mmCIF file with all atom_site columns, C-alpha atoms in Angstrom:
data_model
loop_
_atom_site.group_PDB
_atom_site.id
_atom_site.type_symbol
_atom_site.label_atom_id
_atom_site.label_alt_id
_atom_site.label_comp_id
_atom_site.label_asym_id
_atom_site.label_entity_id
_atom_site.label_seq_id
_atom_site.pdbx_PDB_ins_code
_atom_site.Cartn_x
_atom_site.Cartn_y
_atom_site.Cartn_z
_atom_site.occupancy
_atom_site.B_iso_or_equiv
_atom_site.pdbx_formal_charge
_atom_site.auth_seq_id
_atom_site.auth_comp_id
_atom_site.auth_asym_id
_atom_site.auth_atom_id
_atom_site.pdbx_PDB_model_num
ATOM 1   C CA . UNK A 1 1   ? 134.560 94.058  85.307  1.00 76.00 ? 1   UNK A CA 1
ATOM 2   C CA . UNK A 1 2   ? 131.816 96.621  84.760  1.00 75.00 ? 2   UNK A CA 1
ATOM 3   C CA . UNK A 1 3   ? 133.328 97.613  81.419  1.00 82.00 ? 3   UNK A CA 1
ATOM 4   C CA . UNK A 1 4   ? 133.356 93.985  80.297  1.00 88.00 ? 4   UNK A CA 1
ATOM 5   C CA . UNK A 1 5   ? 129.726 93.548  81.341  1.00 88.00 ? 5   UNK A CA 1
ATOM 6   C CA . UNK A 1 6   ? 128.758 96.710  79.480  1.00 86.00 ? 6   UNK A CA 1
ATOM 7   C CA . UNK A 1 7   ? 130.492 95.421  76.335  1.00 90.00 ? 7   UNK A CA 1
ATOM 8   C CA . UNK A 1 8   ? 128.673 92.080  76.664  1.00 93.00 ? 8   UNK A CA 1
ATOM 9   C CA . UNK A 1 9   ? 125.348 93.864  77.153  1.00 92.00 ? 9   UNK A CA 1
ATOM 10  C CA . UNK A 1 10  ? 125.784 96.029  74.047  1.00 93.00 ? 10  UNK A CA 1
ATOM 11  C CA . UNK A 1 11  ? 127.154 93.152  71.938  1.00 94.00 ? 11  UNK A CA 1
ATOM 12  C CA . UNK A 1 12  ? 124.217 90.889  72.798  1.00 93.00 ? 12  UNK A CA 1
ATOM 13  C CA . UNK A 1 13  ? 121.749 93.691  72.137  1.00 92.00 ? 13  UNK A CA 1
ATOM 14  C CA . UNK A 1 14  ? 123.246 94.611  68.749  1.00 93.00 ? 14  UNK A CA 1
ATOM 15  C CA . UNK A 1 15  ? 123.607 90.976  67.697  1.00 94.00 ? 15  UNK A CA 1
ATOM 16  C CA . UNK A 1 16  ? 120.012 90.352  68.683  1.00 92.00 ? 16  UNK A CA 1
ATOM 17  C CA . UNK A 1 17  ? 118.771 93.342  66.707  1.00 91.00 ? 17  UNK A CA 1
ATOM 18  C CA . UNK A 1 18  ? 120.722 92.291  63.607  1.00 93.00 ? 18  UNK A CA 1
ATOM 19  C CA . UNK A 1 19  ? 119.511 88.688  63.868  1.00 92.00 ? 19  UNK A CA 1
ATOM 20  C CA . UNK A 1 20  ? 115.983 89.916  64.543  1.00 90.00 ? 20  UNK A CA 1
ATOM 21  C CA . UNK A 1 21  ? 116.012 91.938  61.336  1.00 91.00 ? 21  UNK A CA 1
ATOM 22  C CA . UNK A 1 22  ? 117.427 89.006  59.360  1.00 91.00 ? 22  UNK A CA 1
ATOM 23  C CA . UNK A 1 23  ? 114.901 86.488  60.743  1.00 90.00 ? 23  UNK A CA 1
ATOM 24  C CA . UNK A 1 24  ? 111.907 88.841  61.106  1.00 87.00 ? 24  UNK A CA 1
ATOM 25  C CA . UNK A 1 25  ? 109.752 86.732  58.771  1.00 91.00 ? 25  UNK A CA 1
ATOM 26  C CA . UNK A 1 26  ? 110.419 83.508  60.694  1.00 92.00 ? 26  UNK A CA 1
ATOM 27  C CA . UNK A 1 27  ? 108.223 83.969  63.747  1.00 91.00 ? 27  UNK A CA 1
ATOM 28  C CA . UNK A 1 28  ? 109.746 81.143  65.819  1.00 92.00 ? 28  UNK A CA 1
ATOM 29  C CA . UNK A 1 29  ? 113.330 82.258  65.259  1.00 90.00 ? 29  UNK A CA 1
ATOM 30  C CA . UNK A 1 30  ? 112.411 85.893  65.909  1.00 90.00 ? 30  UNK A CA 1
ATOM 31  C CA . UNK A 1 31  ? 110.775 85.062  69.257  1.00 92.00 ? 31  UNK A CA 1
ATOM 32  C CA . UNK A 1 32  ? 113.741 82.861  70.223  1.00 93.00 ? 32  UNK A CA 1
ATOM 33  C CA . UNK A 1 33  ? 116.143 85.727  69.465  1.00 92.00 ? 33  UNK A CA 1
ATOM 34  C CA . UNK A 1 34  ? 114.124 88.191  71.568  1.00 91.00 ? 34  UNK A CA 1
ATOM 35  C CA . UNK A 1 35  ? 113.928 85.735  74.477  1.00 93.00 ? 35  UNK A CA 1
ATOM 36  C CA . UNK A 1 36  ? 117.667 85.075  74.233  1.00 93.00 ? 36  UNK A CA 1
ATOM 37  C CA . UNK A 1 37  ? 118.414 88.793  74.445  1.00 93.00 ? 37  UNK A CA 1
ATOM 38  C CA . UNK A 1 38  ? 116.356 89.065  77.636  1.00 93.00 ? 38  UNK A CA 1
ATOM 39  C CA . UNK A 1 39  ? 117.727 85.864  79.178  1.00 94.00 ? 39  UNK A CA 1
ATOM 40  C CA . UNK A 1 40  ? 121.292 87.063  78.701  1.00 94.00 ? 40  UNK A CA 1
ATOM 41  C CA . UNK A 1 41  ? 120.968 90.803  79.290  1.00 93.00 ? 41  UNK A CA 1
ATOM 42  C CA . UNK A 1 42  ? 118.723 90.812  82.378  1.00 94.00 ? 42  UNK A CA 1
ATOM 43  C CA . UNK A 1 43  ? 121.304 88.955  84.535  1.00 94.00 ? 43  UNK A CA 1
ATOM 44  C CA . UNK A 1 44  ? 124.102 91.071  83.029  1.00 93.00 ? 44  UNK A CA 1
ATOM 45  C CA . UNK A 1 45  ? 122.213 94.259  83.942  1.00 92.00 ? 45  UNK A CA 1
ATOM 46  C CA . UNK A 1 46  ? 121.507 93.001  87.476  1.00 93.00 ? 46  UNK A CA 1
ATOM 47  C CA . UNK A 1 47  ? 125.174 92.117  87.940  1.00 93.00 ? 47  UNK A CA 1
ATOM 48  C CA . UNK A 1 48  ? 126.247 95.553  86.659  1.00 90.00 ? 48  UNK A CA 1
ATOM 49  C CA . UNK A 1 49  ? 123.888 97.219  89.141  1.00 89.00 ? 49  UNK A CA 1
ATOM 50  C CA . UNK A 1 50  ? 125.156 95.061  91.994  1.00 91.00 ? 50  UNK A CA 1
ATOM 51  C CA . UNK A 1 51  ? 128.804 95.812  91.176  1.00 91.00 ? 51  UNK A CA 1
ATOM 52  C CA . UNK A 1 52  ? 128.047 99.543  90.971  1.00 89.00 ? 52  UNK A CA 1
ATOM 53  C CA . UNK A 1 53  ? 126.334 99.529  94.376  1.00 91.00 ? 53  UNK A CA 1
ATOM 54  C CA . UNK A 1 54  ? 129.213 97.541  95.868  1.00 92.00 ? 54  UNK A CA 1
ATOM 55  C CA . UNK A 1 55  ? 131.727 100.066 94.461  1.00 90.00 ? 55  UNK A CA 1
ATOM 56  C CA . UNK A 1 56  ? 129.733 102.955 95.944  1.00 92.00 ? 56  UNK A CA 1
ATOM 57  C CA . UNK A 1 57  ? 129.568 101.338 99.397  1.00 94.00 ? 57  UNK A CA 1
ATOM 58  C CA . UNK A 1 58  ? 133.288 100.588 99.299  1.00 94.00 ? 58  UNK A CA 1
ATOM 59  C CA . UNK A 1 59  ? 133.967 104.223 98.346  1.00 93.00 ? 59  UNK A CA 1
ATOM 60  C CA . UNK A 1 60  ? 131.784 105.490 101.203 1.00 95.00 ? 60  UNK A CA 1
ATOM 61  C CA . UNK A 1 61  ? 133.561 103.263 103.735 1.00 96.00 ? 61  UNK A CA 1
ATOM 62  C CA . UNK A 1 62  ? 136.985 104.417 102.486 1.00 96.00 ? 62  UNK A CA 1
ATOM 63  C CA . UNK A 1 63  ? 136.079 108.121 102.620 1.00 95.00 ? 63  UNK A CA 1
ATOM 64  C CA . UNK A 1 64  ? 134.677 107.818 106.157 1.00 96.00 ? 64  UNK A CA 1
ATOM 65  C CA . UNK A 1 65  ? 137.798 105.915 107.217 1.00 96.00 ? 65  UNK A CA 1
ATOM 66  C CA . UNK A 1 66  ? 140.060 108.596 105.663 1.00 95.00 ? 66  UNK A CA 1
ATOM 67  C CA . UNK A 1 67  ? 137.995 111.210 107.493 1.00 92.00 ? 67  UNK A CA 1
ATOM 68  C CA . UNK A 1 68  ? 138.913 109.499 110.780 1.00 93.00 ? 68  UNK A CA 1
ATOM 69  C CA . UNK A 1 69  ? 135.543 107.867 111.352 1.00 94.00 ? 69  UNK A CA 1
ATOM 70  C CA . UNK A 1 70  ? 134.111 104.397 111.753 1.00 95.00 ? 70  UNK A CA 1
ATOM 71  C CA . UNK A 1 71  ? 131.180 103.544 109.479 1.00 95.00 ? 71  UNK A CA 1
ATOM 72  C CA . UNK A 1 72  ? 127.890 102.731 111.225 1.00 96.00 ? 72  UNK A CA 1
ATOM 73  C CA . UNK A 1 73  ? 125.298 102.602 108.437 1.00 96.00 ? 73  UNK A CA 1
ATOM 74  C CA . UNK A 1 74  ? 124.519 103.627 104.877 1.00 96.00 ? 74  UNK A CA 1
ATOM 75  C CA . UNK A 1 75  ? 120.954 104.569 103.942 1.00 94.00 ? 75  UNK A CA 1
ATOM 76  C CA . UNK A 1 76  ? 119.813 105.179 100.377 1.00 91.00 ? 76  UNK A CA 1
ATOM 77  C CA . UNK A 1 77  ? 117.487 108.200 100.488 1.00 90.00 ? 77  UNK A CA 1
ATOM 78  C CA . UNK A 1 78  ? 114.486 108.471 98.168  1.00 82.00 ? 78  UNK A CA 1
ATOM 79  C CA . UNK A 1 79  ? 113.138 111.979 97.520  1.00 69.00 ? 79  UNK A CA 1
ATOM 80  C CA . UNK A 1 80  ? 113.481 113.202 101.093 1.00 73.00 ? 80  UNK A CA 1
ATOM 81  C CA . UNK A 1 81  ? 114.675 116.543 102.351 1.00 80.00 ? 81  UNK A CA 1
ATOM 82  C CA . UNK A 1 82  ? 118.469 116.494 102.066 1.00 87.00 ? 82  UNK A CA 1
ATOM 83  C CA . UNK A 1 83  ? 121.167 119.146 102.384 1.00 90.00 ? 83  UNK A CA 1
ATOM 84  C CA . UNK A 1 84  ? 121.580 118.952 98.603  1.00 87.00 ? 84  UNK A CA 1
ATOM 85  C CA . UNK A 1 85  ? 118.192 120.619 98.111  1.00 85.00 ? 85  UNK A CA 1
ATOM 86  C CA . UNK A 1 86  ? 117.338 120.444 94.410  1.00 84.00 ? 86  UNK A CA 1
ATOM 87  C CA . UNK A 1 87  ? 120.921 119.677 93.379  1.00 85.00 ? 87  UNK A CA 1
ATOM 88  C CA . UNK A 1 88  ? 120.258 116.125 92.235  1.00 84.00 ? 88  UNK A CA 1
ATOM 89  C CA . UNK A 1 89  ? 118.492 114.508 89.323  1.00 84.00 ? 89  UNK A CA 1
ATOM 90  C CA . UNK A 1 90  ? 117.924 111.118 87.710  1.00 84.00 ? 90  UNK A CA 1
ATOM 91  C CA . UNK A 1 91  ? 121.691 110.659 87.322  1.00 85.00 ? 91  UNK A CA 1
ATOM 92  C CA . UNK A 1 92  ? 122.250 110.787 91.100  1.00 88.00 ? 92  UNK A CA 1
ATOM 93  C CA . UNK A 1 93  ? 121.613 108.696 94.192  1.00 89.00 ? 93  UNK A CA 1
ATOM 94  C CA . UNK A 1 94  ? 121.610 110.308 97.641  1.00 92.00 ? 94  UNK A CA 1
ATOM 95  C CA . UNK A 1 95  ? 122.964 108.449 100.686 1.00 94.00 ? 95  UNK A CA 1
ATOM 96  C CA . UNK A 1 96  ? 122.869 109.292 104.381 1.00 95.00 ? 96  UNK A CA 1
ATOM 97  C CA . UNK A 1 97  ? 126.047 107.883 105.925 1.00 96.00 ? 97  UNK A CA 1
ATOM 98  C CA . UNK A 1 98  ? 126.161 107.488 109.715 1.00 96.00 ? 98  UNK A CA 1
ATOM 99  C CA . UNK A 1 99  ? 129.560 107.146 111.339 1.00 97.00 ? 99  UNK A CA 1
ATOM 100 C CA . UNK A 1 100 ? 131.330 107.418 114.673 1.00 96.00 ? 100 UNK A CA 1
ATOM 101 C CA . UNK A 1 101 ? 134.246 109.744 115.233 1.00 94.00 ? 101 UNK A CA 1
ATOM 102 C CA . UNK A 1 102 ? 135.702 110.025 118.749 1.00 93.00 ? 102 UNK A CA 1
ATOM 103 C CA . UNK A 1 103 ? 132.671 108.078 120.051 1.00 93.00 ? 103 UNK A CA 1
ATOM 104 C CA . UNK A 1 104 ? 130.267 110.704 118.689 1.00 95.00 ? 104 UNK A CA 1
ATOM 105 C CA . UNK A 1 105 ? 127.695 109.821 116.031 1.00 96.00 ? 105 UNK A CA 1
ATOM 106 C CA . UNK A 1 106 ? 127.789 112.024 112.925 1.00 96.00 ? 106 UNK A CA 1
ATOM 107 C CA . UNK A 1 107 ? 125.837 112.100 109.680 1.00 95.00 ? 107 UNK A CA 1
ATOM 108 C CA . UNK A 1 108 ? 127.450 112.705 106.292 1.00 96.00 ? 108 UNK A CA 1
ATOM 109 C CA . UNK A 1 109 ? 125.602 113.056 103.004 1.00 95.00 ? 109 UNK A CA 1
ATOM 110 C CA . UNK A 1 110 ? 126.852 111.606 99.748  1.00 94.00 ? 110 UNK A CA 1
ATOM 111 C CA . UNK A 1 111 ? 125.546 112.471 96.293  1.00 92.00 ? 111 UNK A CA 1
ATOM 112 C CA . UNK A 1 112 ? 126.631 109.583 94.100  1.00 91.00 ? 112 UNK A CA 1
ATOM 113 C CA . UNK A 1 113 ? 126.480 109.388 90.334  1.00 88.00 ? 113 UNK A CA 1
ATOM 114 C CA . UNK A 1 114 ? 124.954 106.520 88.396  1.00 84.00 ? 114 UNK A CA 1
ATOM 115 C CA . UNK A 1 115 ? 127.739 106.436 85.804  1.00 79.00 ? 115 UNK A CA 1
ATOM 116 C CA . UNK A 1 116 ? 128.619 102.764 85.419  1.00 74.00 ? 116 UNK A CA 1
ATOM 117 C CA . UNK A 1 117 ? 132.378 103.017 84.945  1.00 72.00 ? 117 UNK A CA 1
ATOM 118 C CA . UNK A 1 118 ? 133.160 106.180 86.924  1.00 77.00 ? 118 UNK A CA 1
ATOM 119 C CA . UNK A 1 119 ? 131.668 106.742 90.368  1.00 78.00 ? 119 UNK A CA 1
ATOM 120 C CA . UNK A 1 120 ? 133.581 110.049 90.614  1.00 78.00 ? 120 UNK A CA 1
ATOM 121 C CA . UNK A 1 121 ? 132.050 111.526 87.445  1.00 74.00 ? 121 UNK A CA 1
ATOM 122 C CA . UNK A 1 122 ? 131.332 115.261 87.636  1.00 77.00 ? 122 UNK A CA 1
ATOM 123 C CA . UNK A 1 123 ? 129.188 115.350 84.454  1.00 73.00 ? 123 UNK A CA 1
ATOM 124 C CA . UNK A 1 124 ? 126.970 112.256 84.756  1.00 69.00 ? 124 UNK A CA 1
ATOM 125 C CA . UNK A 1 125 ? 124.435 113.010 82.023  1.00 73.00 ? 125 UNK A CA 1
ATOM 126 C CA . UNK A 1 126 ? 125.125 112.005 78.413  1.00 72.00 ? 126 UNK A CA 1
ATOM 127 C CA . UNK A 1 127 ? 124.887 115.651 77.330  1.00 73.00 ? 127 UNK A CA 1
ATOM 128 C CA . UNK A 1 128 ? 127.527 116.732 79.857  1.00 68.00 ? 128 UNK A CA 1
ATOM 129 C CA . UNK A 1 129 ? 125.271 118.161 82.563  1.00 70.00 ? 129 UNK A CA 1
ATOM 130 C CA . UNK A 1 130 ? 123.829 117.024 85.830  1.00 76.00 ? 130 UNK A CA 1
ATOM 131 C CA . UNK A 1 131 ? 125.366 117.061 89.281  1.00 87.00 ? 131 UNK A CA 1
ATOM 132 C CA . UNK A 1 132 ? 128.642 115.354 90.080  1.00 87.00 ? 132 UNK A CA 1
ATOM 133 C CA . UNK A 1 133 ? 129.744 113.357 93.075  1.00 90.00 ? 133 UNK A CA 1
ATOM 134 C CA . UNK A 1 134 ? 129.762 115.367 96.315  1.00 92.00 ? 134 UNK A CA 1
ATOM 135 C CA . UNK A 1 135 ? 130.200 114.857 100.050 1.00 94.00 ? 135 UNK A CA 1
ATOM 136 C CA . UNK A 1 136 ? 128.715 116.984 102.852 1.00 94.00 ? 136 UNK A CA 1
ATOM 137 C CA . UNK A 1 137 ? 130.009 116.403 106.386 1.00 93.00 ? 137 UNK A CA 1
ATOM 138 C CA . UNK A 1 138 ? 128.084 117.693 109.434 1.00 85.00 ? 138 UNK A CA 1
ATOM 139 C CA . UNK A 1 139 ? 130.736 117.922 112.119 1.00 78.00 ? 139 UNK A CA 1
#
C-alpha cells in the first residue's frame, strides 16, 4: 500500500509540474494546477505517514511478543538522553518501549528508520549512510 501511495504522490507531482510549465502563462489554470497538487498530495502524504507509524507499532509489538514480553506502552522520544547516544539522525525515530515479562516491567529502546517501504533498512539515507534499525533490551 505504501508503494502505491508513493507512486501516486510522485505521479501527481510530476504531472502537476509538467502541466504547470505548459500552462504557466494562464494564471487561473496555473493556480488550479498548484492547488490540485496540494489537495491530492497532502492527504496521500498523511496516509503514508500513518501507515508507516502503524507498521512500526506492529513491528514493536511483534518483537516484544517474540521476546516473551507483553507490551505496555510505546513512547516516541524527541531529543532526550537515550542509550543510542549520538547514533541517530534525521532518518531515525527513537522509541521507548515498556513491556512486562514475568510480571516485571522492563524498558526496551528501538531506533526505527524513516524509510517508507522498508522499516528494517540498515542504510536509511539516500547516499547510503545513517543508522539502521536497532533494538536495545535492558533485562
